[in-house]
mmCIF file of C-alpha atoms in Angstrom:
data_model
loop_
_atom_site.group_PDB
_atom_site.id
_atom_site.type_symbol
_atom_site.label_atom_id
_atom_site.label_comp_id
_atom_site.label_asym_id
_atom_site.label_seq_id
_atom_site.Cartn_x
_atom_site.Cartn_y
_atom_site.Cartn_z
ATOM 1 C CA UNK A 103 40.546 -6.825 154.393
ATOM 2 C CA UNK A 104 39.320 -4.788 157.114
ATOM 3 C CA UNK A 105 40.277 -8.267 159.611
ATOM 4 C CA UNK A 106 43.685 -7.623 158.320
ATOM 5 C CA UNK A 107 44.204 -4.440 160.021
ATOM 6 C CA UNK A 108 42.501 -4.786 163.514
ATOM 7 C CA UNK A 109 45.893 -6.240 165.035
ATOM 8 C CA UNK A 110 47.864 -3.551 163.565
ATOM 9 C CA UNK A 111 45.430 -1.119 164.133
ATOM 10 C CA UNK A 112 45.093 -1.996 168.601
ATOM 11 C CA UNK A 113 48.411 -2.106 168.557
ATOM 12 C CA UNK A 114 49.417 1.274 167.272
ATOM 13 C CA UNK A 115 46.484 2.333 169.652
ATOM 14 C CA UNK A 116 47.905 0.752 172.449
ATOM 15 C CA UNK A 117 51.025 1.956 171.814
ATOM 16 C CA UNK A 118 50.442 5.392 171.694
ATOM 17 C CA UNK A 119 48.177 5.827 174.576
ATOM 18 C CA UNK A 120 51.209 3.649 176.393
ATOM 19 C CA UNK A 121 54.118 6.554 175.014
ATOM 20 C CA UNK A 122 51.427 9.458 175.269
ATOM 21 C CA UNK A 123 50.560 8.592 178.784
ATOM 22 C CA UNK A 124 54.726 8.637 179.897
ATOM 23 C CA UNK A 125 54.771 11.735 178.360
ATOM 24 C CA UNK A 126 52.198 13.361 179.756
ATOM 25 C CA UNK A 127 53.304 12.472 183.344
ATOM 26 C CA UNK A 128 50.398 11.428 184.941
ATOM 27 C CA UNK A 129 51.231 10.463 188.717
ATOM 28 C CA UNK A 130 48.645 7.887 188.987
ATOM 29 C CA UNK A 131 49.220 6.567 185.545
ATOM 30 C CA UNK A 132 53.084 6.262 186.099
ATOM 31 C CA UNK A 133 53.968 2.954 188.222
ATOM 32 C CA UNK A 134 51.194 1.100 185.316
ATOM 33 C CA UNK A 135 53.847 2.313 182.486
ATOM 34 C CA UNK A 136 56.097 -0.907 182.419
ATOM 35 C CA UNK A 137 56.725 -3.709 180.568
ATOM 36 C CA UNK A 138 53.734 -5.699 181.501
ATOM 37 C CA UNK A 139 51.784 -2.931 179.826
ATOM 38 C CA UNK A 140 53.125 -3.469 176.352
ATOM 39 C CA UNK A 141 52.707 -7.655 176.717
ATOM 40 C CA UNK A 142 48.988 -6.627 177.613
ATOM 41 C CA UNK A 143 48.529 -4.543 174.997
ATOM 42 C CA UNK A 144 49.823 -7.240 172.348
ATOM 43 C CA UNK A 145 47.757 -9.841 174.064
ATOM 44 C CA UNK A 146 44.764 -7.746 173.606
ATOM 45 C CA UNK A 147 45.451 -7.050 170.190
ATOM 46 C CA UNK A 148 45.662 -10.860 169.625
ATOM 47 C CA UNK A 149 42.262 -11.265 171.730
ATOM 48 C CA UNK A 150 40.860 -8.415 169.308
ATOM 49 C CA UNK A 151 41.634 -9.672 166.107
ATOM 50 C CA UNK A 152 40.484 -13.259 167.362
ATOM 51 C CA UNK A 153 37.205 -12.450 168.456
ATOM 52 C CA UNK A 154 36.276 -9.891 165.385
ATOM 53 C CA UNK A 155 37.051 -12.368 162.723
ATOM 54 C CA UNK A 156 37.098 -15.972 162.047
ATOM 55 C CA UNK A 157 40.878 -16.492 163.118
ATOM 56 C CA UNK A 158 40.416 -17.861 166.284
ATOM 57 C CA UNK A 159 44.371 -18.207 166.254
ATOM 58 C CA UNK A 160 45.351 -15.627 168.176
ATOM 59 C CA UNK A 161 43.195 -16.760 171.763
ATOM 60 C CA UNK A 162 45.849 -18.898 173.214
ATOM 61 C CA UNK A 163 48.642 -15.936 172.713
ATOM 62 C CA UNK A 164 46.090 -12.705 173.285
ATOM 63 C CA UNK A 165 44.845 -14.722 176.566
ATOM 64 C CA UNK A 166 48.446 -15.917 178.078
ATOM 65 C CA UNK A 167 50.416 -12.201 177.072
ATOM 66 C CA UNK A 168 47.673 -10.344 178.891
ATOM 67 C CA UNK A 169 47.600 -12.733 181.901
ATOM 68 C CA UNK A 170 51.300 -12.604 182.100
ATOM 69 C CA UNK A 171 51.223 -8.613 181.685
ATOM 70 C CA UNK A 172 48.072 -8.362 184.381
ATOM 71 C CA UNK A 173 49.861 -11.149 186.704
ATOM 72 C CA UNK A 174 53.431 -9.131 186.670
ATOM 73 C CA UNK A 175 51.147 -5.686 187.468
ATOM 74 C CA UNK A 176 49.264 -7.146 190.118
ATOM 75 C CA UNK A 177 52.188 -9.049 191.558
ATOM 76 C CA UNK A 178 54.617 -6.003 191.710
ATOM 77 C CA UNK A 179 51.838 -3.592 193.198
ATOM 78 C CA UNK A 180 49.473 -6.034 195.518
ATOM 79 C CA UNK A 181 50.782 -8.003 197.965
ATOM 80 C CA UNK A 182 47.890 -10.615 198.028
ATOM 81 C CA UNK A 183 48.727 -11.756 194.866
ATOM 82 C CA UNK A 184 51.145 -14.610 194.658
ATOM 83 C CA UNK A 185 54.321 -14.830 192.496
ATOM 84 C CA UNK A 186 54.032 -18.696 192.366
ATOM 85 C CA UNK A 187 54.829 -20.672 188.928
ATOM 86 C CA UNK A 188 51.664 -22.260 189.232
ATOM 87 C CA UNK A 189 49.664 -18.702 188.254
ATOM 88 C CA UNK A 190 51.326 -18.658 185.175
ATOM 89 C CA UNK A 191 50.555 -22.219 184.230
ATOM 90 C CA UNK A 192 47.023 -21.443 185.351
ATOM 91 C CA UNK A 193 47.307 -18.513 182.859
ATOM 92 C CA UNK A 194 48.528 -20.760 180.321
ATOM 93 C CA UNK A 195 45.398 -23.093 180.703
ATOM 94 C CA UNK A 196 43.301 -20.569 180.708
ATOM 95 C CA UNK A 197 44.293 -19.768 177.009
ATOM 96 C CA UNK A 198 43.511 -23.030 176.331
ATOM 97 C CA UNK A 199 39.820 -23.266 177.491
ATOM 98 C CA UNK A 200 38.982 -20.164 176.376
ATOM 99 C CA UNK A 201 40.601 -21.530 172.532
ATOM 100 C CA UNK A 202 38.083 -24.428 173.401
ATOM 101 C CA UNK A 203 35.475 -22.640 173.699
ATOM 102 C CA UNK A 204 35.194 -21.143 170.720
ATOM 103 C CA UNK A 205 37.462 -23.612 168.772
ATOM 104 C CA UNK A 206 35.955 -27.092 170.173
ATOM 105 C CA UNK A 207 39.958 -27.834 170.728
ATOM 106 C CA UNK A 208 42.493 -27.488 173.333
ATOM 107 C CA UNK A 209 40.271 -29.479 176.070
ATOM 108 C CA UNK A 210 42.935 -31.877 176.718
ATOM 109 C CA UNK A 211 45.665 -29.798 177.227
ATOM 110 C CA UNK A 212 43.396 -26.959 179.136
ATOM 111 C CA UNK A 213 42.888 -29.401 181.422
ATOM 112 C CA UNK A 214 46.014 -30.890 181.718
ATOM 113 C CA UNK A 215 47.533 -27.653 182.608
ATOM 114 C CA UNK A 216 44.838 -26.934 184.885
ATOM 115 C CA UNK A 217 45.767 -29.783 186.985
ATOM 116 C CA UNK A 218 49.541 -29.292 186.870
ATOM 117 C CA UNK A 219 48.303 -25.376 188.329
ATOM 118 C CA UNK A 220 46.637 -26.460 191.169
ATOM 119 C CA UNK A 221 49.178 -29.258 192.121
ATOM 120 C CA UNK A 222 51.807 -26.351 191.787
ATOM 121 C CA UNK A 223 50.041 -24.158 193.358
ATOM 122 C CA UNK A 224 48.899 -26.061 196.266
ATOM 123 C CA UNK A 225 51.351 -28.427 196.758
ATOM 124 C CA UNK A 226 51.980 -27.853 200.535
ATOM 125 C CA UNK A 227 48.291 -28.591 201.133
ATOM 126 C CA UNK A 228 48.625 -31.631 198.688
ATOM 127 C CA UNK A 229 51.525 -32.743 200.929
ATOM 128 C CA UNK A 230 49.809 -32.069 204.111
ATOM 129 C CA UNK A 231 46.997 -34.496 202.944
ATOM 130 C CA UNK A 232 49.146 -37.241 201.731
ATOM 131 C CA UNK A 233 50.480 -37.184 205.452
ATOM 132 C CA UNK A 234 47.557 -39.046 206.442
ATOM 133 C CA UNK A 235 49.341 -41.858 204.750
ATOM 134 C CA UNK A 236 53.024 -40.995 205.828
ATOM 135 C CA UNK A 237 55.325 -43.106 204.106
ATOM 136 C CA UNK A 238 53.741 -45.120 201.392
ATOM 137 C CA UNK A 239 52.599 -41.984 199.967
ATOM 138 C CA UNK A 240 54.739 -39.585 200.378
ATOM 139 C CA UNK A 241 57.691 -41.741 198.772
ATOM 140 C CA UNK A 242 55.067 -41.878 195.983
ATOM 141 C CA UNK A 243 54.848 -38.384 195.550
ATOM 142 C CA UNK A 244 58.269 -38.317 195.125
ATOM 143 C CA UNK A 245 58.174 -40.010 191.581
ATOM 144 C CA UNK A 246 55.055 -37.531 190.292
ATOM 145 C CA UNK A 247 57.883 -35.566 187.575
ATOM 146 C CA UNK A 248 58.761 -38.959 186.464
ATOM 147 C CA UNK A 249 54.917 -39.859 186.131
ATOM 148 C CA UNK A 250 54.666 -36.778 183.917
ATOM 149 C CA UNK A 251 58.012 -37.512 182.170
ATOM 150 C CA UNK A 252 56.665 -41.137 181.105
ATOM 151 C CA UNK A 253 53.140 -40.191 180.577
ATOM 152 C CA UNK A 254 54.589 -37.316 177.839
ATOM 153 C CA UNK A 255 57.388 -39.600 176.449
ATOM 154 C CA UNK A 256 54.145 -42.144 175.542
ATOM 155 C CA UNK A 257 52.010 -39.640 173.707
ATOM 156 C CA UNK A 258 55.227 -38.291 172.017
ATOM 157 C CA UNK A 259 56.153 -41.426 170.986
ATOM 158 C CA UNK A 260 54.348 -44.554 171.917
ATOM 159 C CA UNK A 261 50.341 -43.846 171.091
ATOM 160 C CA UNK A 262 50.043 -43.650 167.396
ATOM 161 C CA UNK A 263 46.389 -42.266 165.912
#
């Protein structure tokens, strides 16, 4: 019973501090009181519940609404930090190795979206490399979406268990 309520219970907590702190008007506090801060507090109530109990459920969501909250934070208020799809798919895989971790699932598609991150994420310097072979390659690289589309239409429907 008492696993039952930690969700509920972090996020009234989170909540509250989020509505107290706009109310009290704290300067420092102020440009943190956005959006981002209520999908980190429900991510960390997911992470919460997850880790106190046996319902490991709640990693994946916990880890990728508090990455997303912490990535749109950093994003709007450092300028080192880039805005790039790839950090969210990182995020995403993230969730996904941490789930392994405790769940012994999820390796696979951590992974997976591990390497679609840093191809996304450095795909300039991917490019730049696969100049060393000019044409062959780069004409390739063209047809990597349609790799992905053909490797995903034969798991969906091909491979059989």
């Amino acid at each position: 019973m008492k696993q039952q309520r930690i969700f509920p219970g972090v996020i009234l907590i989170g909540f509250g501090l989020y509505f107290f702190m706009q109310q009290a008007k704290i300067l420092w506090v102020q440009p943190f009181l956005s959006w981002p801060t209520l999908l980190i507090v429900i991510g960390m109530a997911f992470l919460a519940e997850a880790y106190s109990g046996k319902d490991v459920s709640g990693i994946l969501p916990g880890v990728i609404l508090a990455g997303f909250g912490i990535h749109f934070h950093v994003v709007n208020h450092f300028g080192f930090w880039s805005n790039d799809t790839g950090v969210l798919i990182l995020i995403i895989s993230l969730g996904f190795l941490m789930q392994y971790q405790k769940t012994r699932s999820g390796l696979f598609q951590g992974l997976l979206f591990l390497i679609l991150a840093v191809i996304t994420l450095f795909y300039d310097t991917v490019i730049q490399w696969l100049g060393l072979l000019e044409n062959q390659a780069f004409s390739i690289w063209q047809f990597w979406p349609v790799v992905l589309i053909v490797i995903g239409g034969y798991l969906l429907f091909i491979k059989k268990k």
